[in-house]
Amino acid sequence: MNTTGEYILAKWVQIHAQQGADVKLIIGEFYSDFYTWVNLFSMIIQLLLVSRIFQWIHIHGAILILPFVAFVGYGLATFIPIFTLFKLIKIAENSIDYSLQNTARHALFLPLNQQQIFEGKTVIDAFCWRLGDLAHVVIIFIGLKVFKLDHYEFAAVNLVLSLFWIILAFNLARKHKQLVNEHD
């Protein structure tokens, strides 16, 4: 979903930049500003919020935050397709992904033994991430070639995918909570 969101953003940036005199300069300035905000918010979330979120709603609650942010964000982008709004959505999504979500994803392995951690992380990091990248390519290809979707219409695709993500996150949270309770 994040990669498809980056595709949507890149297309919107290209369209926005073509309205100016120097397209490359506008694109460069946009991404410089964009990643400055993503990095700033990622740092603030990591330094000030992650540990508190883990204390308040635990790891199994923290993994639900990004799917809900994605659902709301892509819902807004689907029904209110405004470039500046989508930029803010992507800043929020990327900031939470790089800070809270990555920390929570790694913390999910804490109740497991060393062999389970090694095997699980190896499969996830080597296979599942590449499978997700392949799914992104298939979604973009089918969306463009079969359904002739415009860049902002892919937000609706991500909206639907975020519903599945929420369901998966709830199931994962439930399973993680069970594992933690078994180890206590």
PDB file of C-alpha atoms in Angstrom:
ATOM      1  CA  MET A   1       0.000   0.000   0.000  1.00  0.00           C
ATOM      2  CA  ASN A   2       2.746   2.427   0.868  1.00  0.00           C
ATOM      3  CA  THR A   3       4.478   1.851  -2.471  1.00  0.00           C
ATOM      4  CA  THR A   4       1.210   2.368  -4.341  1.00  0.00           C
ATOM      5  CA  GLY A   5       0.751   5.536  -2.312  1.00  0.00           C
ATOM      6  CA  GLU A   6       4.210   6.660  -3.424  1.00  0.00           C
ATOM      7  CA  TYR A   7       3.146   6.016  -7.034  1.00  0.00           C
ATOM      8  CA  ILE A   8       0.043   8.177  -6.542  1.00  0.00           C
ATOM      9  CA  LEU A   9       2.134  10.924  -4.976  1.00  0.00           C
ATOM     10  CA  ALA A  10       4.745  10.822  -7.757  1.00  0.00           C
ATOM     11  CA  LYS A  11       2.073  11.166 -10.441  1.00  0.00           C
ATOM     12  CA  TRP A  12       0.462  14.062  -8.606  1.00  0.00           C
ATOM     13  CA  VAL A  13       3.854  15.751  -8.167  1.00  0.00           C
ATOM     14  CA  GLN A  14       4.546  15.419 -11.907  1.00  0.00           C
ATOM     15  CA  ILE A  15       1.203  16.987 -12.783  1.00  0.00           C
ATOM     16  CA  HIS A  16       1.715  19.766 -10.244  1.00  0.00           C
ATOM     17  CA  ALA A  17       5.288  20.428 -11.451  1.00  0.00           C
ATOM     18  CA  GLN A  18       4.232  20.722 -15.090  1.00  0.00           C
ATOM     19  CA  GLN A  19       2.287  23.848 -14.161  1.00  0.00           C
ATOM     20  CA  GLY A  20       5.588  25.656 -13.420  1.00  0.00           C
ATOM     21  CA  ALA A  21       8.517  26.790 -15.491  1.00  0.00           C
ATOM     22  CA  ASP A  22      11.234  24.425 -14.226  1.00  0.00           C
ATOM     23  CA  VAL A  23       9.724  20.947 -13.728  1.00  0.00           C
ATOM     24  CA  LYS A  24      12.876  19.333 -12.296  1.00  0.00           C
ATOM     25  CA  LEU A  25      13.371  22.154  -9.804  1.00  0.00           C
ATOM     26  CA  ILE A  26       9.761  21.959  -8.615  1.00  0.00           C
ATOM     27  CA  ILE A  27       9.953  18.173  -8.217  1.00  0.00           C
ATOM     28  CA  GLY A  28      13.247  18.460  -6.340  1.00  0.00           C
ATOM     29  CA  GLU A  29      11.902  21.161  -4.038  1.00  0.00           C
ATOM     30  CA  PHE A  30       8.748  19.159  -3.389  1.00  0.00           C
ATOM     31  CA  TYR A  31      10.569  15.989  -2.374  1.00  0.00           C
ATOM     32  CA  SER A  32      13.117  17.932  -0.334  1.00  0.00           C
ATOM     33  CA  ASP A  33      10.289  19.538   1.627  1.00  0.00           C
ATOM     34  CA  PHE A  34       8.300  16.291   1.785  1.00  0.00           C
ATOM     35  CA  TYR A  35      11.114  14.169   3.233  1.00  0.00           C
ATOM     36  CA  THR A  36      12.134  16.932   5.624  1.00  0.00           C
ATOM     37  CA  TRP A  37       8.665  16.747   7.178  1.00  0.00           C
ATOM     38  CA  VAL A  38       8.601  12.928   7.100  1.00  0.00           C
ATOM     39  CA  ASN A  39      11.970  12.744   8.857  1.00  0.00           C
ATOM     40  CA  LEU A  40      11.051  15.413  11.409  1.00  0.00           C
ATOM     41  CA  PHE A  41       7.746  13.765  12.315  1.00  0.00           C
ATOM     42  CA  SER A  42       9.346  10.297  12.336  1.00  0.00           C
ATOM     43  CA  MET A  43      11.925  11.527  14.829  1.00  0.00           C
ATOM     44  CA  ILE A  44       9.298  13.210  17.029  1.00  0.00           C
ATOM     45  CA  ILE A  45       7.085  10.110  17.000  1.00  0.00           C
ATOM     46  CA  GLN A  46      10.037   7.840  17.764  1.00  0.00           C
ATOM     47  CA  LEU A  47      11.438  10.017  20.544  1.00  0.00           C
ATOM     48  CA  LEU A  48       8.236  11.160  22.227  1.00  0.00           C
ATOM     49  CA  LEU A  49       5.397   8.789  21.388  1.00  0.00           C
ATOM     50  CA  VAL A  50       6.457   5.207  20.638  1.00  0.00           C
ATOM     51  CA  SER A  51       7.316   4.190  24.191  1.00  0.00           C
ATOM     52  CA  ARG A  52       4.190   5.907  25.529  1.00  0.00           C
ATOM     53  CA  ILE A  53       1.995   4.218  22.924  1.00  0.00           C
ATOM     54  CA  PHE A  54       3.500   0.853  23.886  1.00  0.00           C
ATOM     55  CA  GLN A  55       2.725   1.597  27.550  1.00  0.00           C
ATOM     56  CA  TRP A  56      -0.841   2.788  26.856  1.00  0.00           C
ATOM     57  CA  ILE A  57      -2.068   0.327  24.228  1.00  0.00           C
ATOM     58  CA  HIS A  58       0.821  -2.151  24.091  1.00  0.00           C
ATOM     59  CA  ILE A  59       2.379  -3.604  20.963  1.00  0.00           C
ATOM     60  CA  HIS A  60      -0.813  -5.335  19.884  1.00  0.00           C
ATOM     61  CA  GLY A  61      -2.595  -1.967  19.943  1.00  0.00           C
ATOM     62  CA  ALA A  62       0.241  -0.077  18.273  1.00  0.00           C
ATOM     63  CA  ILE A  63       0.137  -2.271  15.172  1.00  0.00           C
ATOM     64  CA  LEU A  64      -3.443  -1.121  14.565  1.00  0.00           C
ATOM     65  CA  ILE A  65      -2.578   2.580  14.286  1.00  0.00           C
ATOM     66  CA  LEU A  66      -1.045   2.655  10.789  1.00  0.00           C
ATOM     67  CA  PRO A  67      -3.833   0.597   9.156  1.00  0.00           C
ATOM     68  CA  PHE A  68      -6.401   3.013  10.580  1.00  0.00           C
ATOM     69  CA  VAL A  69      -4.355   6.044   9.482  1.00  0.00           C
ATOM     70  CA  ALA A  70      -4.117   4.503   5.999  1.00  0.00           C
ATOM     71  CA  PHE A  71      -7.853   3.838   5.921  1.00  0.00           C
ATOM     72  CA  VAL A  72      -8.723   7.408   6.892  1.00  0.00           C
ATOM     73  CA  GLY A  73      -6.030   8.877   4.647  1.00  0.00           C
ATOM     74  CA  TYR A  74      -6.916   6.937   1.527  1.00  0.00           C
ATOM     75  CA  GLY A  75     -10.606   7.476   2.262  1.00  0.00           C
ATOM     76  CA  LEU A  76      -9.986  11.216   2.242  1.00  0.00           C
ATOM     77  CA  ALA A  77      -7.844  10.927  -0.893  1.00  0.00           C
ATOM     78  CA  THR A  78     -10.573   8.912  -2.626  1.00  0.00           C
ATOM     79  CA  PHE A  79     -13.401  11.296  -1.854  1.00  0.00           C
ATOM     80  CA  ILE A  80     -11.468  14.581  -1.602  1.00  0.00           C
ATOM     81  CA  PRO A  81      -8.663  14.246  -4.207  1.00  0.00           C
ATOM     82  CA  ILE A  82      -6.651  17.369  -3.365  1.00  0.00           C
ATOM     83  CA  PHE A  83      -2.895  17.359  -3.939  1.00  0.00           C
ATOM     84  CA  THR A  84      -1.955  19.201  -0.710  1.00  0.00           C
ATOM     85  CA  LEU A  85      -4.223  16.965   1.363  1.00  0.00           C
ATOM     86  CA  PHE A  86      -2.628  13.860  -0.139  1.00  0.00           C
ATOM     87  CA  LYS A  87       0.834  15.249   0.619  1.00  0.00           C
ATOM     88  CA  LEU A  88      -0.174  15.575   4.287  1.00  0.00           C
ATOM     89  CA  ILE A  89      -1.625  12.049   4.248  1.00  0.00           C
ATOM     90  CA  LYS A  90       1.626  10.617   2.880  1.00  0.00           C
ATOM     91  CA  ILE A  91       3.702  12.567   5.407  1.00  0.00           C
ATOM     92  CA  ALA A  92       1.603  11.077   8.223  1.00  0.00           C
ATOM     93  CA  GLU A  93       1.646   7.571   6.723  1.00  0.00           C
ATOM     94  CA  ASN A  94       5.397   7.524   6.087  1.00  0.00           C
ATOM     95  CA  SER A  95       6.237   9.080   9.461  1.00  0.00           C
ATOM     96  CA  ILE A  96       4.193   6.516  11.365  1.00  0.00           C
ATOM     97  CA  ASP A  97       5.506   3.696   9.183  1.00  0.00           C
ATOM     98  CA  TYR A  98       9.172   4.620   9.687  1.00  0.00           C
ATOM     99  CA  SER A  99       8.845   5.098  13.448  1.00  0.00           C
ATOM    100  CA  LEU A 100       5.967   3.420  15.271  1.00  0.00           C
ATOM    101  CA  GLN A 101       5.116   0.676  12.768  1.00  0.00           C
ATOM    102  CA  ASN A 102       8.710  -0.506  12.278  1.00  0.00           C
ATOM    103  CA  THR A 103       9.308  -0.593  16.022  1.00  0.00           C
ATOM    104  CA  ALA A 104       6.047  -2.455  16.647  1.00  0.00           C
ATOM    105  CA  ARG A 105       6.753  -4.893  13.814  1.00  0.00           C
ATOM    106  CA  HIS A 106      10.087  -5.856  15.363  1.00  0.00           C
ATOM    107  CA  ALA A 107       8.625  -5.948  18.878  1.00  0.00           C
ATOM    108  CA  LEU A 108       6.049  -8.532  17.756  1.00  0.00           C
ATOM    109  CA  PHE A 109       8.861 -11.099  17.855  1.00  0.00           C
ATOM    110  CA  LEU A 110       9.676 -10.550  21.543  1.00  0.00           C
ATOM    111  CA  PRO A 111       7.523 -13.400  22.964  1.00  0.00           C
ATOM    112  CA  LEU A 112       9.100 -15.912  20.557  1.00  0.00           C
ATOM    113  CA  ASN A 113      12.156 -18.078  21.112  1.00  0.00           C
ATOM    114  CA  GLN A 114      15.404 -17.470  19.225  1.00  0.00           C
ATOM    115  CA  GLN A 115      14.765 -20.074  16.513  1.00  0.00           C
ATOM    116  CA  GLN A 116      11.249 -18.748  15.843  1.00  0.00           C
ATOM    117  CA  ILE A 117      12.600 -15.206  15.625  1.00  0.00           C
ATOM    118  CA  PHE A 118      15.348 -16.217  13.201  1.00  0.00           C
ATOM    119  CA  GLU A 119      13.057 -18.247  10.960  1.00  0.00           C
ATOM    120  CA  GLY A 120      10.165 -15.790  11.091  1.00  0.00           C
ATOM    121  CA  LYS A 121      12.222 -12.678  10.419  1.00  0.00           C
ATOM    122  CA  THR A 122      14.112 -14.421   7.625  1.00  0.00           C
ATOM    123  CA  VAL A 123      10.906 -15.372   5.811  1.00  0.00           C
ATOM    124  CA  ILE A 124       9.273 -12.003   6.374  1.00  0.00           C
ATOM    125  CA  ASP A 125      12.302  -9.867   5.498  1.00  0.00           C
ATOM    126  CA  ALA A 126      13.430 -11.957   2.522  1.00  0.00           C
ATOM    127  CA  PHE A 127      10.190 -13.237   1.015  1.00  0.00           C
ATOM    128  CA  CYS A 128       7.139 -11.336   2.254  1.00  0.00           C
ATOM    129  CA  TRP A 129       8.516  -7.855   1.567  1.00  0.00           C
ATOM    130  CA  ARG A 130       9.444  -8.872  -1.994  1.00  0.00           C
ATOM    131  CA  LEU A 131       5.993 -10.417  -2.403  1.00  0.00           C
ATOM    132  CA  GLY A 132       4.490  -7.089  -1.342  1.00  0.00           C
ATOM    133  CA  ASP A 133       6.617  -5.275  -3.925  1.00  0.00           C
ATOM    134  CA  LEU A 134       5.428  -7.725  -6.575  1.00  0.00           C
ATOM    135  CA  ALA A 135       1.807  -7.167  -5.515  1.00  0.00           C
ATOM    136  CA  HIS A 136       2.339  -3.422  -5.963  1.00  0.00           C
ATOM    137  CA  VAL A 137       3.606  -3.962  -9.515  1.00  0.00           C
ATOM    138  CA  VAL A 138       0.640  -6.213 -10.336  1.00  0.00           C
ATOM    139  CA  ILE A 139      -1.843  -3.722  -8.857  1.00  0.00           C
ATOM    140  CA  ILE A 140      -0.374  -0.825 -10.843  1.00  0.00           C
ATOM    141  CA  PHE A 141      -0.142  -2.877 -14.044  1.00  0.00           C
ATOM    142  CA  ILE A 142      -3.717  -4.169 -13.837  1.00  0.00           C
ATOM    143  CA  GLY A 143      -5.003  -0.795 -12.700  1.00  0.00           C
ATOM    144  CA  LEU A 144      -3.386   0.991 -15.629  1.00  0.00           C
ATOM    145  CA  LYS A 145      -3.745  -1.580 -18.408  1.00  0.00           C
ATOM    146  CA  VAL A 146      -7.032  -3.304 -17.590  1.00  0.00           C
ATOM    147  CA  PHE A 147      -9.077  -0.757 -15.650  1.00  0.00           C
ATOM    148  CA  LYS A 148      -7.436   2.416 -17.040  1.00  0.00           C
ATOM    149  CA  LEU A 149      -7.299   3.958 -13.559  1.00  0.00           C
ATOM    150  CA  ASP A 150      -6.044   7.473 -13.114  1.00  0.00           C
ATOM    151  CA  HIS A 151      -3.406   8.086 -10.446  1.00  0.00           C
ATOM    152  CA  TYR A 152      -5.850   9.356  -7.832  1.00  0.00           C
ATOM    153  CA  GLU A 153      -8.227   6.433  -8.446  1.00  0.00           C
ATOM    154  CA  PHE A 154      -5.555   4.171  -7.013  1.00  0.00           C
ATOM    155  CA  ALA A 155      -6.398   5.784  -3.664  1.00  0.00           C
ATOM    156  CA  ALA A 156      -9.683   3.857  -3.790  1.00  0.00           C
ATOM    157  CA  VAL A 157      -7.712   0.645  -4.351  1.00  0.00           C
ATOM    158  CA  ASN A 158      -5.615   1.457  -1.286  1.00  0.00           C
ATOM    159  CA  LEU A 159      -8.778   2.250   0.658  1.00  0.00           C
ATOM    160  CA  VAL A 160     -10.073  -1.272  -0.006  1.00  0.00           C
ATOM    161  CA  LEU A 161      -6.668  -2.791   0.774  1.00  0.00           C
ATOM    162  CA  SER A 162      -6.544  -0.871   4.049  1.00  0.00           C
ATOM    163  CA  LEU A 163      -9.762  -2.629   5.129  1.00  0.00           C
ATOM    164  CA  PHE A 164      -8.045  -5.985   4.621  1.00  0.00           C
ATOM    165  CA  TRP A 165      -5.010  -4.640   6.479  1.00  0.00           C
ATOM    166  CA  ILE A 166      -7.191  -3.648   9.445  1.00  0.00           C
ATOM    167  CA  ILE A 167      -8.655  -7.171   9.579  1.00  0.00           C
ATOM    168  CA  LEU A 168      -5.176  -8.728   9.419  1.00  0.00           C
ATOM    169  CA  ALA A 169      -3.864  -6.332  12.063  1.00  0.00           C
ATOM    170  CA  PHE A 170      -6.740  -7.191  14.420  1.00  0.00           C
ATOM    171  CA  ASN A 171      -6.028 -10.906  13.992  1.00  0.00           C
ATOM    172  CA  LEU A 172      -2.305 -10.379  14.496  1.00  0.00           C
ATOM    173  CA  ALA A 173      -2.951  -8.220  17.567  1.00  0.00           C
ATOM    174  CA  ARG A 174      -5.207 -10.901  19.041  1.00  0.00           C
ATOM    175  CA  LYS A 175      -2.612 -13.619  18.403  1.00  0.00           C
ATOM    176  CA  HIS A 176       0.198 -11.484  19.849  1.00  0.00           C
ATOM    177  CA  LYS A 177      -1.832 -10.768  22.965  1.00  0.00           C
ATOM    178  CA  GLN A 178      -2.413 -14.520  23.410  1.00  0.00           C
ATOM    179  CA  LEU A 179       1.327 -15.220  23.067  1.00  0.00           C
ATOM    180  CA  VAL A 180       2.193 -12.545  25.610  1.00  0.00           C
ATOM    181  CA  ASN A 181      -0.394 -13.896  28.066  1.00  0.00           C
ATOM    182  CA  GLU A 182       0.960 -17.447  27.624  1.00  0.00           C
ATOM    183  CA  HIS A 183       4.502 -16.270  28.456  1.00  0.00           C
ATOM    184  CA  ASP A 184       3.422 -14.340  31.554  1.00  0.00           C
TER     185      ASP A 184
END
